[in-house]
mmCIF file of C-alpha atoms in Angstrom:
data_model
loop_
_atom_site.group_PDB
_atom_site.id
_atom_site.type_symbol
_atom_site.label_atom_id
_atom_site.label_comp_id
_atom_site.label_asym_id
_atom_site.label_seq_id
_atom_site.Cartn_x
_atom_site.Cartn_y
_atom_site.Cartn_z
ATOM 1 C CA MET A 26 -8.716 -55.361 37.516
ATOM 2 C CA LYS A 27 -7.145 -55.397 34.046
ATOM 3 C CA ASN A 28 -10.563 -55.847 32.472
ATOM 4 C CA LEU A 29 -11.917 -52.956 34.565
ATOM 5 C CA VAL A 30 -9.090 -50.640 33.522
ATOM 6 C CA LYS A 31 -9.489 -51.732 29.892
ATOM 7 C CA GLY A 32 -13.213 -51.026 30.066
ATOM 8 C CA MET A 33 -12.568 -47.575 31.521
ATOM 9 C CA LEU A 34 -10.078 -46.769 28.758
ATOM 10 C CA ILE A 35 -12.495 -47.908 26.048
ATOM 11 C CA GLY A 36 -15.250 -45.824 27.625
ATOM 12 C CA ALA A 37 -12.996 -42.763 27.764
ATOM 13 C CA ALA A 38 -11.997 -43.282 24.139
ATOM 14 C CA SER A 39 -15.649 -43.531 23.133
ATOM 15 C CA VAL A 40 -16.462 -40.229 24.832
ATOM 16 C CA THR A 41 -13.435 -38.577 23.177
ATOM 17 C CA ALA A 42 -14.549 -39.839 19.762
ATOM 18 C CA LEU A 43 -18.039 -38.495 20.305
ATOM 19 C CA LEU A 44 -16.735 -35.118 21.359
ATOM 20 C CA ALA A 45 -14.481 -34.922 18.310
ATOM 21 C CA ALA A 46 -17.349 -35.890 16.040
ATOM 22 C CA ALA A 47 -19.655 -33.223 17.453
ATOM 23 C CA GLU A 48 -18.989 -30.309 15.124
ATOM 24 C CA ASP A 49 -20.350 -26.799 15.377
ATOM 25 C CA LYS A 50 -23.311 -25.969 13.155
ATOM 26 C CA THR A 51 -22.726 -23.287 10.527
ATOM 27 C CA ILE A 52 -25.500 -20.701 10.380
ATOM 28 C CA LEU A 53 -23.863 -18.248 7.965
ATOM 29 C CA ASP A 54 -20.783 -18.472 5.758
ATOM 30 C CA LEU A 55 -19.881 -15.606 3.410
ATOM 31 C CA ASN A 56 -16.502 -15.774 1.687
ATOM 32 C CA PHE A 57 -17.638 -13.466 -1.168
ATOM 33 C CA ASP A 58 -15.946 -15.623 -3.842
ATOM 34 C CA ASN A 59 -19.436 -16.604 -4.978
ATOM 35 C CA GLY A 60 -20.785 -13.099 -4.596
ATOM 36 C CA LEU A 61 -23.253 -12.542 -1.785
ATOM 37 C CA GLU A 62 -24.499 -16.135 -1.668
ATOM 38 C CA SER A 63 -24.537 -17.659 1.803
ATOM 39 C CA GLY A 64 -26.503 -20.760 0.945
ATOM 40 C CA VAL A 65 -29.347 -19.657 3.232
ATOM 41 C CA TYR A 66 -29.677 -15.885 3.414
ATOM 42 C CA GLU A 67 -29.914 -13.242 0.696
ATOM 43 C CA PHE A 68 -27.703 -10.174 0.950
ATOM 44 C CA GLY A 69 -27.215 -7.013 -1.057
ATOM 45 C CA THR A 70 -24.759 -4.115 -1.136
ATOM 46 C CA ARG A 71 -25.725 -0.560 -0.295
ATOM 47 C CA GLY A 72 -23.993 2.754 -0.881
ATOM 48 C CA GLY A 73 -20.459 2.512 -2.200
ATOM 49 C CA ALA A 74 -19.780 -1.028 -0.951
ATOM 50 C CA ALA A 75 -18.532 -3.477 -3.584
ATOM 51 C CA LEU A 76 -16.886 -6.865 -4.021
ATOM 52 C CA ILE A 77 -13.368 -6.570 -5.403
ATOM 53 C CA ASP A 78 -10.447 -8.885 -6.122
ATOM 54 C CA GLU A 79 -7.733 -8.896 -3.489
ATOM 55 C CA GLU A 80 -4.441 -10.657 -4.225
ATOM 56 C CA GLY A 81 -4.261 -13.923 -2.317
ATOM 57 C CA HIS A 82 -7.848 -13.664 -1.061
ATOM 58 C CA GLY A 83 -10.083 -13.754 -4.113
ATOM 59 C CA LYS A 84 -13.246 -11.669 -3.839
ATOM 60 C CA VAL A 85 -13.540 -9.544 -0.684
ATOM 61 C CA LEU A 86 -15.892 -6.827 0.536
ATOM 62 C CA LYS A 87 -14.671 -3.243 0.221
ATOM 63 C CA THR A 88 -16.781 -0.635 1.975
ATOM 64 C CA PHE A 89 -17.048 2.914 0.758
ATOM 65 C CA ASP A 90 -13.949 5.055 1.341
ATOM 66 C CA ALA A 91 -15.219 7.581 3.877
ATOM 67 C CA ALA A 92 -12.386 9.980 2.979
ATOM 68 C CA LYS A 93 -13.926 10.479 -0.483
ATOM 69 C CA GLY A 94 -17.533 11.134 0.374
ATOM 70 C CA THR A 95 -20.481 10.459 2.629
ATOM 71 C CA LYS A 96 -20.068 7.950 5.440
ATOM 72 C CA ARG A 97 -23.678 6.810 5.439
ATOM 73 C CA GLY A 98 -25.286 3.652 4.153
ATOM 74 C CA ASN A 99 -22.446 1.378 3.029
ATOM 75 C CA GLY A 100 -21.782 -2.314 3.471
ATOM 76 C CA VAL A 101 -23.582 -5.595 2.925
ATOM 77 C CA VAL A 102 -27.090 -5.909 4.343
ATOM 78 C CA LEU A 103 -29.450 -8.832 4.894
ATOM 79 C CA ARG A 104 -32.515 -8.631 2.695
ATOM 80 C CA GLY A 105 -35.806 -9.007 4.514
ATOM 81 C CA GLU A 106 -36.496 -9.244 8.218
ATOM 82 C CA ALA A 107 -33.969 -9.579 11.032
ATOM 83 C CA ALA A 108 -32.638 -13.108 11.502
ATOM 84 C CA LYS A 109 -32.921 -13.708 15.235
ATOM 85 C CA GLU A 110 -30.612 -16.722 15.005
ATOM 86 C CA PHE A 111 -27.686 -14.360 14.339
ATOM 87 C CA THR A 112 -27.311 -14.020 18.114
ATOM 88 C CA PRO A 113 -28.478 -17.246 19.760
ATOM 89 C CA GLU A 114 -27.693 -18.040 23.396
ATOM 90 C CA ALA A 115 -24.232 -19.333 22.440
ATOM 91 C CA PHE A 116 -22.406 -18.499 19.207
ATOM 92 C CA THR A 117 -19.127 -17.694 17.468
ATOM 93 C CA TRP A 118 -18.719 -14.948 14.863
ATOM 94 C CA SER A 119 -15.444 -14.958 12.910
ATOM 95 C CA LEU A 120 -14.047 -12.902 10.047
ATOM 96 C CA LYS A 121 -10.912 -11.487 8.454
ATOM 97 C CA PHE A 122 -10.271 -7.786 7.948
ATOM 98 C CA LYS A 123 -7.688 -5.384 6.588
ATOM 99 C CA TYR A 124 -7.848 -1.751 7.736
ATOM 100 C CA THR A 125 -6.902 0.766 5.030
ATOM 101 C CA GLY A 126 -8.128 3.966 6.662
ATOM 102 C CA LYS A 127 -6.123 6.817 8.105
ATOM 103 C CA ALA A 128 -3.337 6.085 10.567
ATOM 104 C CA PRO A 129 -4.173 6.975 14.176
ATOM 105 C CA ALA A 130 -1.681 9.864 14.167
ATOM 106 C CA GLU A 131 -3.488 11.429 11.174
ATOM 107 C CA LEU A 132 -6.878 11.513 12.903
ATOM 108 C CA THR A 133 -8.156 14.548 14.775
ATOM 109 C CA LYS A 134 -10.846 12.497 16.522
ATOM 110 C CA GLY A 135 -11.939 8.906 16.898
ATOM 111 C CA SER A 136 -12.973 6.912 13.828
ATOM 112 C CA TYR A 137 -15.727 4.298 14.176
ATOM 113 C CA ASN A 138 -15.399 1.289 11.882
ATOM 114 C CA PHE A 139 -18.217 -1.234 12.216
ATOM 115 C CA LEU A 140 -17.266 -4.762 11.179
ATOM 116 C CA LEU A 141 -20.754 -6.126 11.730
ATOM 117 C CA ASP A 142 -23.955 -5.077 13.437
ATOM 118 C CA CYS A 143 -27.386 -6.526 14.137
ATOM 119 C CA ARG A 144 -28.047 -4.460 17.249
ATOM 120 C CA TYR A 145 -27.295 -0.766 17.046
ATOM 121 C CA ARG A 146 -30.166 1.574 17.801
ATOM 122 C CA GLY A 147 -28.733 3.371 20.800
ATOM 123 C CA LYS A 148 -30.775 2.989 23.983
ATOM 124 C CA THR A 149 -33.613 1.274 22.125
ATOM 125 C CA ALA A 150 -31.510 -1.811 21.324
ATOM 126 C CA LYS A 151 -33.319 -4.927 22.561
ATOM 127 C CA GLY A 152 -30.873 -7.619 21.470
ATOM 128 C CA GLY A 153 -28.138 -8.488 18.994
ATOM 129 C CA MET A 154 -24.450 -7.579 18.826
ATOM 130 C CA THR A 155 -22.030 -5.113 17.259
ATOM 131 C CA ALA A 156 -18.291 -5.386 16.575
ATOM 132 C CA ASN A 157 -16.672 -2.002 16.081
ATOM 133 C CA LEU A 158 -13.029 -1.052 15.525
ATOM 134 C CA VAL A 159 -12.481 2.336 17.181
ATOM 135 C CA VAL A 160 -9.338 4.115 15.972
ATOM 136 C CA SER A 161 -8.054 7.306 17.599
ATOM 137 C CA PRO A 162 -4.704 9.057 18.154
ATOM 138 C CA LYS A 163 -4.647 7.591 21.677
ATOM 139 C CA ALA A 164 -5.628 3.958 21.114
ATOM 140 C CA THR A 165 -7.018 1.315 18.765
ATOM 141 C CA ASN A 166 -9.735 -0.788 20.364
ATOM 142 C CA LEU A 167 -12.124 -3.472 19.220
ATOM 143 C CA VAL A 168 -15.420 -2.817 20.995
ATOM 144 C CA ILE A 169 -18.022 -5.581 21.208
ATOM 145 C CA SER A 170 -21.488 -4.674 22.479
ATOM 146 C CA LEU A 171 -24.419 -7.007 23.030
ATOM 147 C CA THR A 172 -27.782 -6.972 24.749
ATOM 148 C CA TYR A 173 -28.895 -9.627 27.215
ATOM 149 C CA LYS A 174 -32.290 -11.277 27.535
ATOM 150 C CA ASP A 175 -33.049 -9.255 30.670
ATOM 151 C CA GLY A 176 -32.723 -6.040 28.622
ATOM 152 C CA LYS A 177 -29.348 -4.997 30.030
ATOM 153 C CA SER A 178 -26.363 -4.348 27.774
ATOM 154 C CA GLY A 179 -22.721 -5.364 27.936
ATOM 155 C CA SER A 180 -19.794 -3.596 26.267
ATOM 156 C CA PHE A 181 -16.292 -5.066 26.052
ATOM 157 C CA THR A 182 -13.194 -3.141 24.953
ATOM 158 C CA PHE A 183 -10.007 -4.854 23.752
ATOM 159 C CA LYS A 184 -6.771 -3.056 22.860
ATOM 160 C CA VAL A 185 -5.591 -4.189 19.406
ATOM 161 C CA PRO A 186 -2.925 -1.681 18.270
ATOM 162 C CA THR A 187 -1.705 -3.856 15.372
ATOM 163 C CA ALA A 188 -5.194 -3.869 13.807
ATOM 164 C CA VAL A 189 -4.341 -0.702 11.837
ATOM 165 C CA ASP A 190 -1.080 -1.908 10.274
ATOM 166 C CA GLY A 191 -2.650 -2.456 6.846
ATOM 167 C CA LYS A 192 -2.350 -6.253 7.069
ATOM 168 C CA TRP A 193 -4.998 -8.968 7.186
ATOM 169 C CA HIS A 194 -6.123 -10.025 10.663
ATOM 170 C CA ASP A 195 -8.320 -12.843 11.977
ATOM 171 C CA ILE A 196 -10.836 -12.388 14.762
ATOM 172 C CA SER A 197 -13.435 -14.618 16.373
ATOM 173 C CA ILE A 198 -15.970 -13.649 19.008
ATOM 174 C CA THR A 199 -17.476 -16.426 21.124
ATOM 175 C CA ALA A 200 -20.358 -15.612 23.453
ATOM 176 C CA ALA A 201 -21.354 -18.450 25.770
ATOM 177 C CA SER A 202 -22.561 -17.398 29.212
ATOM 178 C CA PRO A 203 -20.865 -16.690 31.528
ATOM 179 C CA LYS A 204 -17.879 -15.882 29.266
ATOM 180 C CA LEU A 205 -17.140 -13.859 26.146
ATOM 181 C CA THR A 206 -13.915 -14.760 24.328
ATOM 182 C CA LEU A 207 -12.177 -12.696 21.653
ATOM 183 C CA LYS A 208 -9.398 -14.238 19.584
ATOM 184 C CA PHE A 209 -7.362 -11.678 17.660
ATOM 185 C CA ASP A 210 -4.684 -13.410 15.592
ATOM 186 C CA ASP A 211 -2.593 -15.215 18.228
ATOM 187 C CA GLN A 212 -4.062 -13.374 21.229
ATOM 188 C CA THR A 213 -6.977 -14.596 23.358
ATOM 189 C CA PHE A 214 -8.982 -12.335 25.658
ATOM 190 C CA ASN A 215 -11.688 -13.466 28.080
ATOM 191 C CA ARG A 216 -14.349 -11.352 29.753
ATOM 192 C CA VAL A 217 -17.242 -12.141 32.098
ATOM 193 C CA MET A 218 -20.728 -11.837 30.621
ATOM 194 C CA LEU A 219 -23.512 -10.849 32.999
ATOM 195 C CA GLY A 220 -26.326 -12.484 31.091
ATOM 196 C CA VAL A 221 -27.456 -14.560 28.115
ATOM 197 C CA PRO A 222 -27.432 -12.876 24.663
ATOM 198 C CA ALA A 223 -30.812 -11.816 23.297
ATOM 199 C CA PRO A 224 -31.870 -12.509 19.668
ATOM 200 C CA ALA A 225 -30.973 -9.958 16.992
ATOM 201 C CA PRO A 226 -33.678 -7.277 16.595
ATOM 202 C CA HIS A 227 -32.316 -5.791 13.360
ATOM 203 C CA ARG A 228 -31.123 -6.971 9.972
ATOM 204 C CA LEU A 229 -27.467 -7.923 9.863
ATOM 205 C CA VAL A 230 -25.141 -5.333 8.310
ATOM 206 C CA ILE A 231 -21.527 -6.255 7.498
ATOM 207 C CA GLY A 232 -19.005 -3.445 7.158
ATOM 208 C CA ASP A 233 -21.376 -0.805 8.537
ATOM 209 C CA CYS A 234 -23.945 -0.304 11.294
ATOM 210 C CA VAL A 235 -27.719 -0.411 11.472
ATOM 211 C CA GLY A 236 -28.005 3.157 12.726
ATOM 212 C CA SER A 237 -25.732 4.509 9.928
ATOM 213 C CA SER A 238 -24.820 7.559 12.037
ATOM 214 C CA TYR A 239 -21.189 6.406 12.136
ATOM 215 C CA GLY A 240 -18.753 5.526 9.378
ATOM 216 C CA PRO A 241 -18.489 2.157 7.656
ATOM 217 C CA PHE A 242 -15.436 -0.018 8.067
ATOM 218 C CA ASN A 243 -12.472 1.551 6.312
ATOM 219 C CA GLY A 244 -10.926 -1.406 4.565
ATOM 220 C CA LEU A 245 -11.616 -4.941 3.391
ATOM 221 C CA ILE A 246 -13.599 -7.789 4.978
ATOM 222 C CA ASP A 247 -13.625 -11.495 4.128
ATOM 223 C CA ASP A 248 -14.741 -14.934 5.383
ATOM 224 C CA VAL A 249 -17.615 -13.860 7.613
ATOM 225 C CA LYS A 250 -18.900 -16.896 9.486
ATOM 226 C CA LEU A 251 -21.371 -17.667 12.268
ATOM 227 C CA THR A 252 -21.417 -21.025 14.047
ATOM 228 C CA VAL A 253 -23.277 -22.420 17.046
ATOM 229 C CA PRO A 254 -22.206 -25.311 19.296
ATOM 230 C CA ALA A 255 -23.311 -28.831 18.575
ATOM 231 C CA THR A 256 -26.348 -29.884 20.583
ATOM 232 C CA PRO A 257 -25.524 -31.170 24.096
ATOM 233 C CA ALA A 258 -27.069 -34.555 23.240
ATOM 234 C CA ALA A 259 -24.433 -35.101 20.536
ATOM 235 C CA THR A 260 -21.606 -34.861 23.096
ATOM 236 C CA GLU A 261 -23.062 -37.200 25.737
ATOM 237 C CA ALA A 262 -21.676 -40.662 26.279
ATOM 238 C CA PRO A 263 -24.088 -43.564 25.676
ATOM 239 C CA ALA A 264 -25.935 -44.853 28.695
ATOM 240 C CA ALA A 265 -24.257 -47.691 30.585
ATOM 241 C CA LYS A 266 -25.710 -51.145 29.914
#
């Protein structure tokens, strides 16, 4: 019996070690300290977007200040064709942001602030995802929209009133059917997804949206990262001998 229990414990430990060793795969990592180099993809700025020095953060992305001019065509954009792997069947997008736009009480209507987008084309969207901070006198919400493989769309709204306090915040968005999870600083929100995400149909834009009919993100963005889970085979225990 002791040998049986010992064998079970060793087996459990082996599985735990394998699980710990199975790390997520990084698809994209942009911290802006090295400019727009991601190691894989080539990006460029458009409009009034620029990389600036932020105390304690190094280089960060600053999108055009919409209060001083046109709202169109600002942010960081992928050069070339859309990268469909930006929205695989299971993924996690994470980033840091600091909102520096108008306070909700100063707005006469809602302000759209796109953190990232590889989807937006209205009703013609066939895949991809957007993350959009919507600020209005009534509420501050982070809205995540994605399109499923069956052509249907899902939109998820999360109340994040502290997002407009002028401080840095961390978010991560994990989509893995049947659940979408948002982590905003120390808060975790879960929602039910009604499908599997479809590949991105448009080039990735950070700090703005593909359609450019809304405003860019009012503030600073840093540490944009996309990871996918380790392959299932890497987390399986070895076959019994």
